[in-house]
Short mmCIF file of C-alpha atoms and ligand atoms in Angstrom, two decimals:
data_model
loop_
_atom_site.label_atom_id
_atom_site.label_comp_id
_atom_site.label_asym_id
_atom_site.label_seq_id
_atom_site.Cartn_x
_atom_site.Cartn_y
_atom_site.Cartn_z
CA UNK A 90 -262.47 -40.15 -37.40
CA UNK A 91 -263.06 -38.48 -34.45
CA UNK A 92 -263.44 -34.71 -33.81
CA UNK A 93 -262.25 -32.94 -30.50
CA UNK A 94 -264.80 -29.84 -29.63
CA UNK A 95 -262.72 -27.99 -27.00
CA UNK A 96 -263.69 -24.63 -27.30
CA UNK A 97 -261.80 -24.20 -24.17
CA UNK A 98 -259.39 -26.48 -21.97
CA UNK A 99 -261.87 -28.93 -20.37
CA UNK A 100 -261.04 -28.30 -16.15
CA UNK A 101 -262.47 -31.69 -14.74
CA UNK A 102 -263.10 -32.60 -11.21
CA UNK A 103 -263.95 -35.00 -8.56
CA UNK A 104 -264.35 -35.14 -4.91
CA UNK A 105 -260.81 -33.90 -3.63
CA UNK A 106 -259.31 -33.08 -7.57
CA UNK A 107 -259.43 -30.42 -9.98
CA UNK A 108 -257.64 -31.41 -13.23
CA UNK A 109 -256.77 -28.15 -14.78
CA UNK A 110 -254.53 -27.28 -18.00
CA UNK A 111 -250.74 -27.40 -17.19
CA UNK A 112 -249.11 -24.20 -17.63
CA UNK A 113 -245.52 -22.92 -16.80
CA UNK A 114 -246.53 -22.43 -13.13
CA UNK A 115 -246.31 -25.95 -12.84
CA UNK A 116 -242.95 -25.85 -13.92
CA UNK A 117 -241.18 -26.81 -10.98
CA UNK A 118 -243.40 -29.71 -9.36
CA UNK A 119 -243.02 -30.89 -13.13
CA UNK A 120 -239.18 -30.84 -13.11
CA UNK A 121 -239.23 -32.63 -9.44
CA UNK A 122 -241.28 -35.41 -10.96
CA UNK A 123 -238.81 -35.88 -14.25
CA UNK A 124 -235.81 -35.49 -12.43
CA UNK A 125 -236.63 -38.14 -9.75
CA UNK A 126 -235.35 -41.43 -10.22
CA UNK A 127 -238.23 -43.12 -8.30
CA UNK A 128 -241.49 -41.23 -10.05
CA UNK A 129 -239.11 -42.29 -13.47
CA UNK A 130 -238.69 -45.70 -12.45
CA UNK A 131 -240.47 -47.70 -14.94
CA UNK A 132 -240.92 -44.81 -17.76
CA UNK A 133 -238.27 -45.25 -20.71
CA UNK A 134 -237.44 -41.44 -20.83
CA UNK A 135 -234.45 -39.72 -19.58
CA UNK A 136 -234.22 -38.09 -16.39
CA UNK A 137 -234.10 -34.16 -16.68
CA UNK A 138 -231.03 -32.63 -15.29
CA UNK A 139 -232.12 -28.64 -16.03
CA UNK A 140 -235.38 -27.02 -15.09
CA UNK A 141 -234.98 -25.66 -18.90
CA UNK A 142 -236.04 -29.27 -19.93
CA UNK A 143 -239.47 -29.09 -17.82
CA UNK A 144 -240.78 -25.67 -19.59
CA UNK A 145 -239.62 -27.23 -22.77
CA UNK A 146 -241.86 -30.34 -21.99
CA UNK A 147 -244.50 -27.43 -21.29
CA UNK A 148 -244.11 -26.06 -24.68
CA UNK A 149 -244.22 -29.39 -26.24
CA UNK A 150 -247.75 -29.82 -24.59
CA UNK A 151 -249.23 -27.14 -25.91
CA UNK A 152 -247.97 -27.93 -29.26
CA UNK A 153 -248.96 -31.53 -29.43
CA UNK A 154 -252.71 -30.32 -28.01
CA UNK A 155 -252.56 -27.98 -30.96
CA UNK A 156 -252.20 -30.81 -33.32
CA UNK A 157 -254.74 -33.44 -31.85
CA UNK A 158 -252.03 -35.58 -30.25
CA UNK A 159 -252.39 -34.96 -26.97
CA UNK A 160 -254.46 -33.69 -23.63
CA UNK A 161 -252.81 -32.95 -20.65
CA UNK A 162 -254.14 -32.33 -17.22
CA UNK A 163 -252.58 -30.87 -14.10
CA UNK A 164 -253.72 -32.97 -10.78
CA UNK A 165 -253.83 -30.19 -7.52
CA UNK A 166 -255.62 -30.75 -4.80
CA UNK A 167 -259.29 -29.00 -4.68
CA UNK A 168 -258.86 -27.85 -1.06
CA UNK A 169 -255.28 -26.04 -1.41
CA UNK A 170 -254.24 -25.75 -5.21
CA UNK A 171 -251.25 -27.73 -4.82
CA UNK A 172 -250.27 -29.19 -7.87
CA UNK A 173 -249.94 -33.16 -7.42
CA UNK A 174 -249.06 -34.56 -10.75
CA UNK A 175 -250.16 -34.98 -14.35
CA UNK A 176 -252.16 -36.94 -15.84
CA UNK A 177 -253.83 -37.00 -19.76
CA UNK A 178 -254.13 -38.81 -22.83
CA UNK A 179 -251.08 -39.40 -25.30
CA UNK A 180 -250.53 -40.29 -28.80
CA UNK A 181 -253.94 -39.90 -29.42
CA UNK A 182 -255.25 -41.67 -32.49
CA UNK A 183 -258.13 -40.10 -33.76
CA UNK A 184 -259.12 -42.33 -36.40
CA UNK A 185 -259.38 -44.94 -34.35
CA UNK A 186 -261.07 -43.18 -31.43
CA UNK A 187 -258.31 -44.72 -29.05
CA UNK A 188 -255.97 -42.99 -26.76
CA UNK A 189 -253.32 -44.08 -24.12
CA UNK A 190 -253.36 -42.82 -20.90
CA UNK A 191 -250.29 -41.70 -18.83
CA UNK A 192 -249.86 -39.96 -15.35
CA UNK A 193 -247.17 -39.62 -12.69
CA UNK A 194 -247.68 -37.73 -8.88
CA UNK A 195 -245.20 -36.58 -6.80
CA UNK A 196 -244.12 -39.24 -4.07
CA UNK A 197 -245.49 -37.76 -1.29
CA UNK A 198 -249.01 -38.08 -2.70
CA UNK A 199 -248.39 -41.58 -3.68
CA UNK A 200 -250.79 -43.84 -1.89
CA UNK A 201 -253.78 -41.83 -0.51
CA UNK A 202 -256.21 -43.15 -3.80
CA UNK A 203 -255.10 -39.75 -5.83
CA UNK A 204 -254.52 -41.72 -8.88
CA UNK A 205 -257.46 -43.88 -9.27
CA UNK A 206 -259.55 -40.91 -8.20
CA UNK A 207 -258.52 -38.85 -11.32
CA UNK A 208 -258.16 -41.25 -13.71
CA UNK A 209 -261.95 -42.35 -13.01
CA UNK A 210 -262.94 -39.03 -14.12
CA UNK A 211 -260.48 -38.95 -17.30
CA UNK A 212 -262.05 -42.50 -18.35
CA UNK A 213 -265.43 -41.19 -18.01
CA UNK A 214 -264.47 -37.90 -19.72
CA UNK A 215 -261.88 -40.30 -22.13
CA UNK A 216 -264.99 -42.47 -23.24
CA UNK A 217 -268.37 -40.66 -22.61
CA UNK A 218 -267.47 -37.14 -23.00
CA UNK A 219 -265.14 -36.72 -25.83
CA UNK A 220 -265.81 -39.92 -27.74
CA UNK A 221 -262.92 -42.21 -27.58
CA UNK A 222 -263.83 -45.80 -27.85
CA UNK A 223 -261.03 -47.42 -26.08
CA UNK A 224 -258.25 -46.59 -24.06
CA UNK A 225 -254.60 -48.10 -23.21
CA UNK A 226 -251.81 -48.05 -21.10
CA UNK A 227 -248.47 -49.61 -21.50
CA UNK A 228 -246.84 -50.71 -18.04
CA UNK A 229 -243.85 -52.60 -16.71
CA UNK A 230 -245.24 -55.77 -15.19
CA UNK A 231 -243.13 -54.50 -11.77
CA UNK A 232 -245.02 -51.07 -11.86
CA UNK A 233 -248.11 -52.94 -9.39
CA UNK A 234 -248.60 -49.51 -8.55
CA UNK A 235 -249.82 -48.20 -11.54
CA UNK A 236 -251.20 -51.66 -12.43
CA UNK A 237 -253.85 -51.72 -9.66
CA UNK A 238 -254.76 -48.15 -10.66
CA UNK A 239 -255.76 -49.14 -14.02
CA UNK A 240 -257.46 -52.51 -12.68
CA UNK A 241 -259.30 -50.24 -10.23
CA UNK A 242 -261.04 -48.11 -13.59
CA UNK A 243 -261.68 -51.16 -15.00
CA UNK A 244 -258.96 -52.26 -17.86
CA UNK A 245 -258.01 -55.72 -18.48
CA UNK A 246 -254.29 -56.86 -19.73
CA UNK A 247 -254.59 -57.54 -23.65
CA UNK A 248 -251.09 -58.07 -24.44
CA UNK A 249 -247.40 -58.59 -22.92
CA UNK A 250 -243.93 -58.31 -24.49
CA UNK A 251 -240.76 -59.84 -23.55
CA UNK A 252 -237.74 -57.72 -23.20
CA UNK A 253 -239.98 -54.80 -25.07
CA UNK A 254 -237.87 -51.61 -24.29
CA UNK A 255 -234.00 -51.46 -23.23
CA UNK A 256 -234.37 -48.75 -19.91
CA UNK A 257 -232.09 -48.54 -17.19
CA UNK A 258 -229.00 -51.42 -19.07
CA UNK A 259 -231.89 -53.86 -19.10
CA UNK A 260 -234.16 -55.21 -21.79
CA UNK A 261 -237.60 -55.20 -19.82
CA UNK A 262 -240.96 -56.31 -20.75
CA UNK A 263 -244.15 -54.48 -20.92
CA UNK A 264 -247.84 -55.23 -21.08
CA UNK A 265 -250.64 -53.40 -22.57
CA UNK A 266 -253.57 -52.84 -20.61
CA UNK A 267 -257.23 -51.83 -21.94
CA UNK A 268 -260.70 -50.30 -21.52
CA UNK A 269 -263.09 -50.89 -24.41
CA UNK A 270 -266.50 -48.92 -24.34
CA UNK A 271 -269.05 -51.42 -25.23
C1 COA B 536 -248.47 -45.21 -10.23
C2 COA B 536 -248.91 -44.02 -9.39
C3 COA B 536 -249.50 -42.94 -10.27
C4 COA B 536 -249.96 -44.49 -8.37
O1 COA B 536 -250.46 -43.36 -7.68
P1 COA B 536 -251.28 -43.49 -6.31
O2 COA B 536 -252.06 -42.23 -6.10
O3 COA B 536 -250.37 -43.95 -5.24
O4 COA B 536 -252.31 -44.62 -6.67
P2 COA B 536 -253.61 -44.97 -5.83
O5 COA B 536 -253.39 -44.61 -4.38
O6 COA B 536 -254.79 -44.41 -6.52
O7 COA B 536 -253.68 -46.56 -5.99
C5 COA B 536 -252.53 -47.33 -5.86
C6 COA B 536 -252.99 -48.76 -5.64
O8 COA B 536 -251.89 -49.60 -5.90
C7 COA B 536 -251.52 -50.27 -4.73
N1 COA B 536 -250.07 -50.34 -4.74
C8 COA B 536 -249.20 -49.31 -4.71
N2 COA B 536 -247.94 -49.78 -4.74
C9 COA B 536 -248.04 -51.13 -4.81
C10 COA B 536 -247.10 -52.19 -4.86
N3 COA B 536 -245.79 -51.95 -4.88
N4 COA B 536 -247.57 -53.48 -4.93
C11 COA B 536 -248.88 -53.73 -4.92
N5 COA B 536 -249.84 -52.75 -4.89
C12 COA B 536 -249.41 -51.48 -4.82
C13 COA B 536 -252.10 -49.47 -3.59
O9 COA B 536 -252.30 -50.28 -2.44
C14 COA B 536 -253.42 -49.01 -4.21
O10 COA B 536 -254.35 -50.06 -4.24
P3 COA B 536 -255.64 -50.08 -3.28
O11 COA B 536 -256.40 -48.82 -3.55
O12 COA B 536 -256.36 -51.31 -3.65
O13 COA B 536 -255.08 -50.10 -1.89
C15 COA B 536 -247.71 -43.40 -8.60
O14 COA B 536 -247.10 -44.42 -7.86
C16 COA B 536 -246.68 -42.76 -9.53
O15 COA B 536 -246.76 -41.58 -9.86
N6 COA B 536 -245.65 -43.55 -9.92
C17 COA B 536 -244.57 -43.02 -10.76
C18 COA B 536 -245.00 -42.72 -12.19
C19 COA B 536 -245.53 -43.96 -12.89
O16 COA B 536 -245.00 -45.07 -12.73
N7 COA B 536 -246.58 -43.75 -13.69
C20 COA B 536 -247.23 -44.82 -14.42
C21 COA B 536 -246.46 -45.24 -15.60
S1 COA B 536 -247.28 -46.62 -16.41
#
């Protein structure tokens, strides 16, 4: 099984990033993202209509840190604070050192390498840092996007599943992609 040692929230960075815990400052950048029907596009969870629904999702965070099932990070920009997006691990399974991965950025910071630059660092952190063995994400095969950000660190597709998950009046697939720490 593994064992977390976070005395404190682990703040990460890389060139232009600082990952930093999510707090209820970030509440409205958090709301934009959950209420957008673009950034929600291919995640199977209802839009939010009420700002009340982002500081719950806040709360949650904290709770499900408390209990080992997940690690959240805020994305902002190094030079300016901005927050960009989140990013972290979720459904962590301890006992069998794995984790998925999940992350979403507001659309005007789609596209300029954001993504792939922080989720390098959380894969390092993910696998060399903290312990996990292997990491996954689950993606709709139409998401390229997010697919060539996970190609980019270095997972592989391991599995796909017809007509998976019913979102948006459609049955759509999903695929499972991986990084393994040999
Ligand atoms: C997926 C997401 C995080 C990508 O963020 P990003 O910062 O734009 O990603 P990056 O710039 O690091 O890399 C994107 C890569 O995908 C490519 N890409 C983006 N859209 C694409 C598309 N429609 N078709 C093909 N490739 C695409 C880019 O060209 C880039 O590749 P490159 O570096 O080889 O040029 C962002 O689009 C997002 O937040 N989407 C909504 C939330 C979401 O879907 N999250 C993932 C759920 S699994």
């Amino acid at each position: 099984m593994l064992t977390l040692d976070l005395p404190t929230f682990p703040v990460l960075e890389t060139d232009r990033l600082r990952l930093r815990q999510t707090t209820l400052d970030d509440v409205q950048p958090i709301f934009s993202m959950r209420s957008s029907a673009i950034v929600m596009q291919y995640i199977p969870i209802p839009l939010a209509t009420d700002v009340k629904e982002a500081e719950d999702y806040i709360h949650s965070l904290d709770e499900r840190m408390k209990n080992n099932e997940c690690l959240n990070w805020s994305i902002t920009l190094k030079e300016t604070g901005e927050m960009i997006g989140t990013m972290g691990f979720y459904r962590m399974q301890l006992q069998h050192y794995r984790t998925e991965v999940g992350y979403m950025l507001l659309p005007a910071f789609y596209g300029k390498g954001y993504a792939s630059e922080a989720l390098q660092r959380l894969v390092d952190f993910g696998l060399n840092d903290l312990g996990f063995h292997s990491l996954e994400a689950v993606i709709y095969p139409e998401n390229k996007g997010s697919i060539r950000v996970v190609e980019k660190c270095g997972f592989v597709r391991e599995a796909y599943f017809k007509d998976k998950e019913y979102h948006n009046g459609k049955f759509v697939d999903t695929a499972i992609y991986s990084k393994v720490n040999h």
